[in-house]
Every structure is written in C-alpha cells, then in structure tokens.
mmCIF file of C-alpha atoms and ligand atoms in Angstrom:
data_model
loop_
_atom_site.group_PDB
_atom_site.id
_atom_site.type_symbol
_atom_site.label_atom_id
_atom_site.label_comp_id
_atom_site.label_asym_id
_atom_site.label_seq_id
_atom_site.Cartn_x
_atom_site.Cartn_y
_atom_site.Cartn_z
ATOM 1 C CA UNK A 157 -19.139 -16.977 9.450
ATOM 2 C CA UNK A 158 -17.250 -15.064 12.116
ATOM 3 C CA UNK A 159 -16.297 -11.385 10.560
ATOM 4 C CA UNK A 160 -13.327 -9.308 12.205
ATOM 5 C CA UNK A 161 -11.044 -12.391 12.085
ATOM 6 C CA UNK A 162 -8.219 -14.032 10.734
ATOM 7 C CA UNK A 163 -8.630 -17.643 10.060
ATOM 8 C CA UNK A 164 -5.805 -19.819 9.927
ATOM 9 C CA UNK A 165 -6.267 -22.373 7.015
ATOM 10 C CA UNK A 166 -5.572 -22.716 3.358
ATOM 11 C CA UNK A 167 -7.833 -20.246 0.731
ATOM 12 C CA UNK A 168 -7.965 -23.213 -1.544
ATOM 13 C CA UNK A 169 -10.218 -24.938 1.111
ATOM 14 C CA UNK A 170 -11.799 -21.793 2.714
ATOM 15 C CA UNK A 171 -12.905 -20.203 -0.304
ATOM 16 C CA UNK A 172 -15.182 -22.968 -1.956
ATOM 17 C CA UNK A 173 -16.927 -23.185 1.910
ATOM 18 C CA UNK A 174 -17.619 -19.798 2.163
ATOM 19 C CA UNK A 175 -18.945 -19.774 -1.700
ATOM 20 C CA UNK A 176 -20.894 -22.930 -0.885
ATOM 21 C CA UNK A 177 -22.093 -20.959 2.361
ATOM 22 C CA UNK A 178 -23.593 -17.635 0.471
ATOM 23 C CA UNK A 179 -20.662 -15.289 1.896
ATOM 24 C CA UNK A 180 -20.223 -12.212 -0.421
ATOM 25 C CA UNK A 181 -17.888 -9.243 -0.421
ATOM 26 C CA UNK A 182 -18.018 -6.259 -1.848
ATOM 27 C CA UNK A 183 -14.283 -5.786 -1.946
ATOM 28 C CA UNK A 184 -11.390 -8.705 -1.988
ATOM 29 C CA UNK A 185 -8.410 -6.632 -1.370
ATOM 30 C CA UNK A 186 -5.013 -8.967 -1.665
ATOM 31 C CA UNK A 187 -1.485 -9.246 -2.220
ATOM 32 C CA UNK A 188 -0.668 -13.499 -2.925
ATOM 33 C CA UNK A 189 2.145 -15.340 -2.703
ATOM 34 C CA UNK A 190 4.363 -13.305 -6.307
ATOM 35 C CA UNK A 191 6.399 -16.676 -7.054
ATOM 36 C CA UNK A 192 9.471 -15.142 -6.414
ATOM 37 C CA UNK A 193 10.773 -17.868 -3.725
ATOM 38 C CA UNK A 194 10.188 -15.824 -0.783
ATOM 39 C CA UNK A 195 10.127 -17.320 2.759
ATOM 40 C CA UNK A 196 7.007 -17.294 3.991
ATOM 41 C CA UNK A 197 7.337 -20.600 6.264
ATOM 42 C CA UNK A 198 5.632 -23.215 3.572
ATOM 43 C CA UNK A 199 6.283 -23.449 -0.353
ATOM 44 C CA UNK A 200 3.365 -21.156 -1.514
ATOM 45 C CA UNK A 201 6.254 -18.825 -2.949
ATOM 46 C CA UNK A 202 7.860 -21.803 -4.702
ATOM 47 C CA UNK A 203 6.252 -23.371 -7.212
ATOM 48 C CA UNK A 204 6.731 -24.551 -10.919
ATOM 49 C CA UNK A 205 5.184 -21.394 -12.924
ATOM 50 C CA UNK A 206 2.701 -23.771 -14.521
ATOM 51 C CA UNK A 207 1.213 -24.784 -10.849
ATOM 52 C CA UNK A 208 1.745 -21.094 -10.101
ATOM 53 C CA UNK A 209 -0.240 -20.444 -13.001
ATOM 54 C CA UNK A 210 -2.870 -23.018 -12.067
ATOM 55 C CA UNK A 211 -3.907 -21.974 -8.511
ATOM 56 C CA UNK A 212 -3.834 -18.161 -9.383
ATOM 57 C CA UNK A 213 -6.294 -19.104 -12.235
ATOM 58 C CA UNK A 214 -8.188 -21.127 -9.931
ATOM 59 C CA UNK A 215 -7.822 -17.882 -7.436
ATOM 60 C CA UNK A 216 -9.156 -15.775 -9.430
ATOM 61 C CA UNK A 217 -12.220 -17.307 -10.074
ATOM 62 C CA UNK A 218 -13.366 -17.867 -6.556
ATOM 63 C CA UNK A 219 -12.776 -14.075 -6.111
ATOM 64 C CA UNK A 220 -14.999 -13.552 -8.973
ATOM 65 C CA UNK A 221 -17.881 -16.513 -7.181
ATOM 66 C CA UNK A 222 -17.173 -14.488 -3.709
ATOM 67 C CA UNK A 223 -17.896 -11.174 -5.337
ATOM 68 C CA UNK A 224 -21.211 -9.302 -4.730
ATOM 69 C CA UNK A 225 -22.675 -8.116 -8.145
ATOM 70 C CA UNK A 226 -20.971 -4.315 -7.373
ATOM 71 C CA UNK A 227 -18.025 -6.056 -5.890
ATOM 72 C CA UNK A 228 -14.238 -4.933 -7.028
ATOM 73 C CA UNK A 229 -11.179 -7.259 -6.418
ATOM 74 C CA UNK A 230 -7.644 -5.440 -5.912
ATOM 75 C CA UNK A 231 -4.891 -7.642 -6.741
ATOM 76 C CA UNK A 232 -0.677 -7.105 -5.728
ATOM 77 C CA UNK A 233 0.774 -9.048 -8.526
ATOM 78 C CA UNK A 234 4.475 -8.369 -9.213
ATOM 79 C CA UNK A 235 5.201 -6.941 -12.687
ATOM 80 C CA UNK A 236 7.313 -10.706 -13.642
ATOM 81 C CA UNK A 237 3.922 -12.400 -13.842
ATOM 82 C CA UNK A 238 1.001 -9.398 -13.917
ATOM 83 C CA UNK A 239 0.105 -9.810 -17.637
ATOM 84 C CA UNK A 240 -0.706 -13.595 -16.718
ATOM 85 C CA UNK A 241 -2.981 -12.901 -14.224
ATOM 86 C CA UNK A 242 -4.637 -9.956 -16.098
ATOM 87 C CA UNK A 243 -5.248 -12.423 -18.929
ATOM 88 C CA UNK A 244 -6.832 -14.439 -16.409
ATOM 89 C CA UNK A 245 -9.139 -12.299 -14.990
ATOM 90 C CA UNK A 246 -10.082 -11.271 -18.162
ATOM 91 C CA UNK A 247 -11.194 -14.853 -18.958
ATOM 92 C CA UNK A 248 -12.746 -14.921 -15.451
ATOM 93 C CA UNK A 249 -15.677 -12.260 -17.030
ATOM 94 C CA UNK A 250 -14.368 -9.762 -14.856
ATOM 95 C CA UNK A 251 -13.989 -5.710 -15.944
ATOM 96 C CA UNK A 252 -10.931 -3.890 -16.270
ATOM 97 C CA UNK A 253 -10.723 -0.940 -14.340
ATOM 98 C CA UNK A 254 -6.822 -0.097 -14.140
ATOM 99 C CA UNK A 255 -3.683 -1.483 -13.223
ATOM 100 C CA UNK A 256 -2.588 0.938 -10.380
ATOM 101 C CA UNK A 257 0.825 1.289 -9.444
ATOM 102 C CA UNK A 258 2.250 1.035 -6.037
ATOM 103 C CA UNK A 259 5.133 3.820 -6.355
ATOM 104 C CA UNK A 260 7.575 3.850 -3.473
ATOM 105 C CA UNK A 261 11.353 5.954 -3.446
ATOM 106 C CA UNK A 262 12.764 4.159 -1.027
ATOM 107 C CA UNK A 263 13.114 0.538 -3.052
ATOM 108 C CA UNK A 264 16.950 -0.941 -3.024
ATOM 109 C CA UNK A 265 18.728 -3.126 -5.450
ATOM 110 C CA UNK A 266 20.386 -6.791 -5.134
ATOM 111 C CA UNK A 267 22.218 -5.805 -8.460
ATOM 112 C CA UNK A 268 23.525 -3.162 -10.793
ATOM 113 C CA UNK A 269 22.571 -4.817 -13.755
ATOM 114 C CA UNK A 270 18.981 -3.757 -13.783
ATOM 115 C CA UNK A 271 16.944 -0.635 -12.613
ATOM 116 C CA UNK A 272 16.429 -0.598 -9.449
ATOM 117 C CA UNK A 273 12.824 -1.727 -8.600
ATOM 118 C CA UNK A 274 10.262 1.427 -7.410
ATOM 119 C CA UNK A 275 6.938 -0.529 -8.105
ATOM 120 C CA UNK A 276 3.991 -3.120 -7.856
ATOM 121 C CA UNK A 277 1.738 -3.192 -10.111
ATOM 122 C CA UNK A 278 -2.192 -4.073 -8.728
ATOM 123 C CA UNK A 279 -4.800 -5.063 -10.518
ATOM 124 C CA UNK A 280 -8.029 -3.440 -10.573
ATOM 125 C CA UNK A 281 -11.140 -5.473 -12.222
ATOM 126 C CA UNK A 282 -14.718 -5.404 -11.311
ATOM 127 C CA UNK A 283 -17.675 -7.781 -11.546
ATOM 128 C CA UNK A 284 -20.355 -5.147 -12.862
ATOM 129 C CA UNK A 285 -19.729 -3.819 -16.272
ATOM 130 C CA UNK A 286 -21.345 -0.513 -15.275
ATOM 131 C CA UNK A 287 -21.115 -0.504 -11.642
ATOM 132 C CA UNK A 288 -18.764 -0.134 -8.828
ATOM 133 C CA UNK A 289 -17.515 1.792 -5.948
ATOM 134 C CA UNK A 290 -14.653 4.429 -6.511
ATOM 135 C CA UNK A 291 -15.200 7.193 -3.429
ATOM 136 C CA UNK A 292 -13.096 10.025 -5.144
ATOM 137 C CA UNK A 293 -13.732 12.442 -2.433
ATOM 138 C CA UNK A 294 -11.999 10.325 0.674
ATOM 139 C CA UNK A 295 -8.357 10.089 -1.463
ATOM 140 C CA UNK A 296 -8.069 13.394 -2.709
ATOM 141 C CA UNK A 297 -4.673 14.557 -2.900
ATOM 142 C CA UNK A 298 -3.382 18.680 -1.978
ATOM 143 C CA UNK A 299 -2.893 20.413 -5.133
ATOM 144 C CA UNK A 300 1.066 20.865 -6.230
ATOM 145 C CA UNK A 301 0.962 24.585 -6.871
ATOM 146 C CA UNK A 302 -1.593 27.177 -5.594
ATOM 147 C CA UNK A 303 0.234 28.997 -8.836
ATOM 148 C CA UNK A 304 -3.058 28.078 -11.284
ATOM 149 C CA UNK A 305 -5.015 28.940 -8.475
ATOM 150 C CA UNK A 306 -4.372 32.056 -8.569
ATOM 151 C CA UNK A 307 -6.358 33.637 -11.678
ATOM 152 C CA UNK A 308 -9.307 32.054 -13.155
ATOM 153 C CA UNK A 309 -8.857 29.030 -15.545
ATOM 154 C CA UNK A 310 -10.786 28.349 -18.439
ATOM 155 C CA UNK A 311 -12.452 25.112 -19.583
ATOM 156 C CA UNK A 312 -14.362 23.533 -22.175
ATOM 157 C CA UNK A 313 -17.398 21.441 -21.468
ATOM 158 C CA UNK A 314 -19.014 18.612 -23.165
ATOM 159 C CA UNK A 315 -21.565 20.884 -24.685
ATOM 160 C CA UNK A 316 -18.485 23.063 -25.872
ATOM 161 C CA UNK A 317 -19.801 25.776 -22.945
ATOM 162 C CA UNK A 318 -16.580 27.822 -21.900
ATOM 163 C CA UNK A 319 -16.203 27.168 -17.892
ATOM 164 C CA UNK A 320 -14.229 28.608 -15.286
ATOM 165 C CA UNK A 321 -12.380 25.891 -14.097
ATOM 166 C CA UNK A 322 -12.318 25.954 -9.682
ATOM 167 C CA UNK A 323 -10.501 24.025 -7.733
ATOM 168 C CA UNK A 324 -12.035 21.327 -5.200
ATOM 169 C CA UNK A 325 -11.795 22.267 -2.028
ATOM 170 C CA UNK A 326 -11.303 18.950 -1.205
ATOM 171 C CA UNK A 327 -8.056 18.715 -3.075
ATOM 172 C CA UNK A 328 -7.014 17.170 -6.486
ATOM 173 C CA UNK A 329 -7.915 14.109 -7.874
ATOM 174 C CA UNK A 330 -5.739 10.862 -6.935
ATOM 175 C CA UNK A 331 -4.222 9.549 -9.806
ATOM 176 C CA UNK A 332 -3.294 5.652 -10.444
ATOM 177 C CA UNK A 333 0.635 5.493 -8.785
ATOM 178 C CA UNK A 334 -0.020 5.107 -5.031
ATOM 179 C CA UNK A 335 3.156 6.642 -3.790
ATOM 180 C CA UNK A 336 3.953 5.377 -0.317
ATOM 181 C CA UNK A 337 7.061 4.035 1.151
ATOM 182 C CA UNK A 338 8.021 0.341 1.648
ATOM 183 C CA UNK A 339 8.640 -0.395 5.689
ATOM 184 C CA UNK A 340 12.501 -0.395 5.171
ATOM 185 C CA UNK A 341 14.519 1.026 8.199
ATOM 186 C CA UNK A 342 14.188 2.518 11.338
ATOM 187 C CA UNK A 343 11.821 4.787 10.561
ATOM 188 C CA UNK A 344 9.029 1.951 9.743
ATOM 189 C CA UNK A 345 10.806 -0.316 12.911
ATOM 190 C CA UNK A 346 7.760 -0.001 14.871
ATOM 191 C CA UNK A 347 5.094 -1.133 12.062
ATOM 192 C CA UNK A 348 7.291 -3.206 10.670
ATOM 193 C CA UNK A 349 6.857 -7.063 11.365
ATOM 194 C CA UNK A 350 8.790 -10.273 10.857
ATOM 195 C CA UNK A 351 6.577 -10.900 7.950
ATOM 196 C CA UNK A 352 8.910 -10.647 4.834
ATOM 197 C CA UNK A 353 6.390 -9.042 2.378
ATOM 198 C CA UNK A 354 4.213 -7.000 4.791
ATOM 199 C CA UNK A 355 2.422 -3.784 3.375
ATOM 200 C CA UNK A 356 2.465 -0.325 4.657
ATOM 201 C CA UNK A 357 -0.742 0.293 6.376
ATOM 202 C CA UNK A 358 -0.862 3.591 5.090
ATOM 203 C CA UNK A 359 -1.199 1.663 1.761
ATOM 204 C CA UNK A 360 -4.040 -0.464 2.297
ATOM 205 C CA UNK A 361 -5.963 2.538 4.571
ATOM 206 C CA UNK A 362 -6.178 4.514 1.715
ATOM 207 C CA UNK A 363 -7.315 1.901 -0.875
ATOM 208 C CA UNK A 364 -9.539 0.893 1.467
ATOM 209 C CA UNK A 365 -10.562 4.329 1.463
ATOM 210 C CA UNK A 366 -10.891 4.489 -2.224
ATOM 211 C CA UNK A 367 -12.923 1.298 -2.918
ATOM 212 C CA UNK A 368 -14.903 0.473 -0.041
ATOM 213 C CA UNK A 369 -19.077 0.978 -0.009
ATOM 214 C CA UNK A 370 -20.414 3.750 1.888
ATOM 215 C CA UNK A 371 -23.645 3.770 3.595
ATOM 216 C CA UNK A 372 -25.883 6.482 3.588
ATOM 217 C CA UNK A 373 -24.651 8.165 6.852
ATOM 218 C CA UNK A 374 -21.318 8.211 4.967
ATOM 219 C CA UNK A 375 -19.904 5.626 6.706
ATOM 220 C CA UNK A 376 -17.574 2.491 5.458
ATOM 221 C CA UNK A 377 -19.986 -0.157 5.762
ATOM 222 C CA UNK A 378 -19.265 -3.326 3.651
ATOM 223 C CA UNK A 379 -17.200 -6.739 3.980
ATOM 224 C CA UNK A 380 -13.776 -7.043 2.802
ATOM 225 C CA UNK A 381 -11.846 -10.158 2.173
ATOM 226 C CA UNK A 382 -8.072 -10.970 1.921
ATOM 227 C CA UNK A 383 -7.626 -14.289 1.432
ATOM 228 C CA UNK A 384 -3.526 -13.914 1.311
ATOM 229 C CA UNK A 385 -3.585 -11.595 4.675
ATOM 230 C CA UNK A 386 0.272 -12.257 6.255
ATOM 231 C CA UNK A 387 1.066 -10.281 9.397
ATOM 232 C CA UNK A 388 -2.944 -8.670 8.956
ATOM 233 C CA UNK A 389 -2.281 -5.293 7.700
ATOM 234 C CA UNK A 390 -5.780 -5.281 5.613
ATOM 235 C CA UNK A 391 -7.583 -6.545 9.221
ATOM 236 C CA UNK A 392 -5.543 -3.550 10.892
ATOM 237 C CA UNK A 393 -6.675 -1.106 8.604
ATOM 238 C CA UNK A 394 -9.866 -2.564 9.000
ATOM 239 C CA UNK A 395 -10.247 -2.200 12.594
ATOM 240 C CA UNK A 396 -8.714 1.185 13.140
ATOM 241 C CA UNK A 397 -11.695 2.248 10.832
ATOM 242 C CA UNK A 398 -14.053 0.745 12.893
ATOM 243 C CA UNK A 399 -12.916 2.302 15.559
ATOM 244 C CA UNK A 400 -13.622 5.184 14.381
ATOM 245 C CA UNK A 401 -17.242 4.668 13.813
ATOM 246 C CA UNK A 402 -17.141 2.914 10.365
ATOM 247 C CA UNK A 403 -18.595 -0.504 10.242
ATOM 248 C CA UNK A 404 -16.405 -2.815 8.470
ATOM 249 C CA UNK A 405 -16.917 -6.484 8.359
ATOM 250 C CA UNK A 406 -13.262 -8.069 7.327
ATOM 251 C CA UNK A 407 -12.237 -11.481 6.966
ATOM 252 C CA UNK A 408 -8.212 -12.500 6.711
ATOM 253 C CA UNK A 409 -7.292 -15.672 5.827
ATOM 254 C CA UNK A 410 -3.970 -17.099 6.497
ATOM 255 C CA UNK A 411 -1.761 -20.310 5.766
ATOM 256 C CA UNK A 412 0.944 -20.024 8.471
ATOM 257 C CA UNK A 413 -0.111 -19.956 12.151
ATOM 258 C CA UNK A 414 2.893 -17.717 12.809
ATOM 259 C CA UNK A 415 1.504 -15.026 10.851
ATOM 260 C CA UNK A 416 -2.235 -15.478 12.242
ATOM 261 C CA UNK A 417 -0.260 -14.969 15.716
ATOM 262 C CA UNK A 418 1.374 -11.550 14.504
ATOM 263 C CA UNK A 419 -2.288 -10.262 13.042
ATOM 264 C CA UNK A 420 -3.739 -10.982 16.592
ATOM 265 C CA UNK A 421 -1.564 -9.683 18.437
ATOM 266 C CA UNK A 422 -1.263 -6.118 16.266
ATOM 267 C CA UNK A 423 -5.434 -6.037 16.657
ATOM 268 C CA UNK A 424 -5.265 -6.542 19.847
ATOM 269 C CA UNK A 425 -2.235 -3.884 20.078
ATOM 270 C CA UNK A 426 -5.039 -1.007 18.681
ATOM 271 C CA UNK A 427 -7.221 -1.588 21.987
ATOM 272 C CA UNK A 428 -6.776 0.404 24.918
HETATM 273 C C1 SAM B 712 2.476 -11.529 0.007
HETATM 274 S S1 SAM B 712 2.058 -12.238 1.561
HETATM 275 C C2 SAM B 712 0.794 -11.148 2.192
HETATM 276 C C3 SAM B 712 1.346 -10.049 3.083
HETATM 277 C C4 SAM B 712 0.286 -9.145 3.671
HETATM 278 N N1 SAM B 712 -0.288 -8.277 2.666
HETATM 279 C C5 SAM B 712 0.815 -8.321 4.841
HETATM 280 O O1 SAM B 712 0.700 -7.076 4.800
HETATM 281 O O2 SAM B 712 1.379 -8.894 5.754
HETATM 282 C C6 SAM B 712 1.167 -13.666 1.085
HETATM 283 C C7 SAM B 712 0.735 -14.556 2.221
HETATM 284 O O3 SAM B 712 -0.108 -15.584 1.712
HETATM 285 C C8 SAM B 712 0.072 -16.741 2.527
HETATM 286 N N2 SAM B 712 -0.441 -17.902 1.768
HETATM 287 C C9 SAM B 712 0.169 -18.605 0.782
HETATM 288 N N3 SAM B 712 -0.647 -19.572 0.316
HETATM 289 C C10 SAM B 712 -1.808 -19.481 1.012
HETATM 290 C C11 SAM B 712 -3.035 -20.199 0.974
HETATM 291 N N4 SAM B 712 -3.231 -21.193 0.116
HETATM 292 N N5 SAM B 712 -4.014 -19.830 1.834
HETATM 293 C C12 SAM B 712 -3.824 -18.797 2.710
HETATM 294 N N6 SAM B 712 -2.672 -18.088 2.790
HETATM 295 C C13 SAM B 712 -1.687 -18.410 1.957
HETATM 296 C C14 SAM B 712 1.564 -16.762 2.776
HETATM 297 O O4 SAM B 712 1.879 -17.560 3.916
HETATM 298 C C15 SAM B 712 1.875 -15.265 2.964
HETATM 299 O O5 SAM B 712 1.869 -14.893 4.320
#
C-alpha cells in the first residue's frame, strides 16, 4: 500500500482490497457524499434514500473491518440523515462516543422559511468499548474570563475531599461544538477550492489533533484514512504535520480525477 497518497478509484472497490490486504487505521476521519444532490462531477450525491441508505450501511462496516482494535471513525453526516447512520453504526458493534458539532457563524440561507443552518453534526464511535485515543492536552481552548481566576475556587472530589480548583495552564477543556468558519468569501479565497463541499483545514487540523495516536516521543504517529477525501484537506492537514516532525501515514481516496488533481497539486503547494 502506498501511504501519503490520494488514490483515485471508488471506496466501494478500494476498501474490501485493502481489508483483504491487512491495512488498518487507527483513525478514519470522513465527510461522504450527505445526499443532498450536490455536484460533485458523478451521482454519488444523488441517489434514492434507500440506495443512500444501503452503501452508507455497507460504509460503515468496512470502516469498522479497517479499524485497528483502538481505532475511532469520525463521520460528517448532515443532520437530514445523521440518526440513520448513527443507528447504523450502532448495529455495526461500534461505541458511541459523541456526536460533535461543527459550529460555524458565518452559514447563509437559500430561504426565510427555516433557520438558517450554523451546523454539521459528526459522528464519533469507536471500536474498543474501553479504549481509544482522545489527546485533551493538544485542543485545549484559552479560558473566557481570567475573572474565576482570580481567587481560589473550591471543589468537591470523588472522595467528597474539598479541593482548590486551578486552572490548566494549558487552557480549558474543548468542548463538543467545533466552532470554525465555513470557506465563504474573500477571506477563505486562497484555501478555498473549486470543490463544492471542501472543509476548513483548520477543522480537520485540530480533530486530527484531538484523535490521532501519539507515540512516546509525543509525536502524531498513526495512519489515517478518508475514504470520501474531495479537494484533500484531511491529506493537507496530514502533511503539514509531518512536516513538522510528526509521522503520519494518510491515505485519501477519491472518485473524481478532478478532485485527485486539486489534492496533488495543494500537497505539492506545501513544499518549498
Ligand atoms: C463531501 S465531499 C468530501 C470533501 C472533502 N472533505 C474536502 O475537504 O474536500 C465527498 C467526496 O466523496 C467523493 N465520492 C463519492 N462517492 C465516492 C466513492 N464511492 N469513492 C470515493 N469517493 C467518492 C465525491 O466525489 C466527493 O468529492
């Protein structure tokens, strides 16, 4: 298997090879096609919601085969359909973890007869029922008032102990809404792509961040798959990591040749 790549080809077909091969990853990070009719060059966005239903089941199941035992899959599924594919994964014998929420201001509206849409849900299940990786440190978030951190606060323990309560100098904990903007307007013109559903890299940096294994020089050091990787953002991420001494092994793979082209040619953009 070649790592640090995107593959052109259909997931369907790629999948089952790489099961049938013995390739694992620890973390399958991925935002498929949402069935909302969106252009993406072939009919993956188009289907009856009982084929939908089908291949996402079948989907979700070759995550779970690709999965090391500790592995975690992340999975973009627009709020119209995400209680289906929770079900599913469910019946897959995965582990709930959380449904995160990607938060961002800056969404706009086709009509006034609704709210206007802020959010994507994503799915977070694992394949242990005990273990996983969550690296709490690397996402920590600053504090929102140095008010409370200004005379001591008092806790309770689980023994019932009373505890003065300090703040981590690493910041506060991350909670489950991601906030980070979509790439709408100018000021995104120069990550933004012609791919019509591409995610903000700042996105997928820090969930990388969050979920992917360490090794013991503290280091990033694991595979990662998208199978559903578009213009390439996850092998972007991926690769500006590595450059900076982290040794992720990523594969991306890709239906439409014209997207394979764009990931390319922003990898190659990050050398130099
Ligand atoms: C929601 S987009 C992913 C966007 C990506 N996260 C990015 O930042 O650019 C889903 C992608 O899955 C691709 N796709 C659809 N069916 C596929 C299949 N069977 N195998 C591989 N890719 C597929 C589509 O062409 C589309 O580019």
């Amino acid at each position: 298997m070649q790592y640090n790549t995107v593959i052109n080809g259909d997931c369907d077909r790629i999948m089952p090879e790489m099961i049938e091969a013995g390739i694992k990853a620890d973390l399958i990070l991925t935002d498929p096609p949402y069935n909302l009719n969106k252009d993406f060059g072939n009919d993956s966005d188009k289907l009856e919601l009982s084929d939908f239903l089908k291949v996402t089941k079948s989907r979700v199941n070759l995550c779970k085969q690709l999965l090391e035992s500790n592995g975690s899959l992340l999975w973009f599924g627009i709020h119209h359909y995400i209680g289906f594919i929770q079900t599913m994964m469910y019946e897959a014998g995965l582990y709930y973890r959380r449904m995160n929420i990607w938060y961002y201001e800056n969404g706009f509206s086709r009509t006034s007869k609704a709210p206007l849409a802020q959010y994507e849900p994503f799915l977070w299940f694992s394949k242990s029922k005990t273990k996983w990786t969550y690296n709490v440190d690397d996402v920590r978030i600053p504090y929102k008032s140095e008010e409370r951190l200004k005379n001591p606060v008092y806790y309770k323990n689980a023994k019932g102990e009373r505890k003065v309560w300090k703040p981590n100098p690493l910041g506060a904990m991350r909670g489950d809404i991601w906030a980070f903007p979509t790439l709408a307007g100018k000021a995104f013109a120069k990550e933004k792509t012609a791919h019509p559903t591409q995610k903000p890299e700042a996105l997928i940096m820090e969930l990388i961040k969050a979920y992917c294994p360490k090794n013991t020089d503290g280091k990033y050091d694991a595979m990662i798959l998208d199978p559903f990787c578009g213009s390439g953002t996850l092998g972007v991420c991926c690769e500006k990591l590595n450059r900076q001494g982290h040794n992720i092994r990523w594969v991306g793979i890709e239906l439409e040749k014209r997207w394979c082209d764009i990931a390319d040619q922003r990898i190659r953009g990050l050398e130099g």
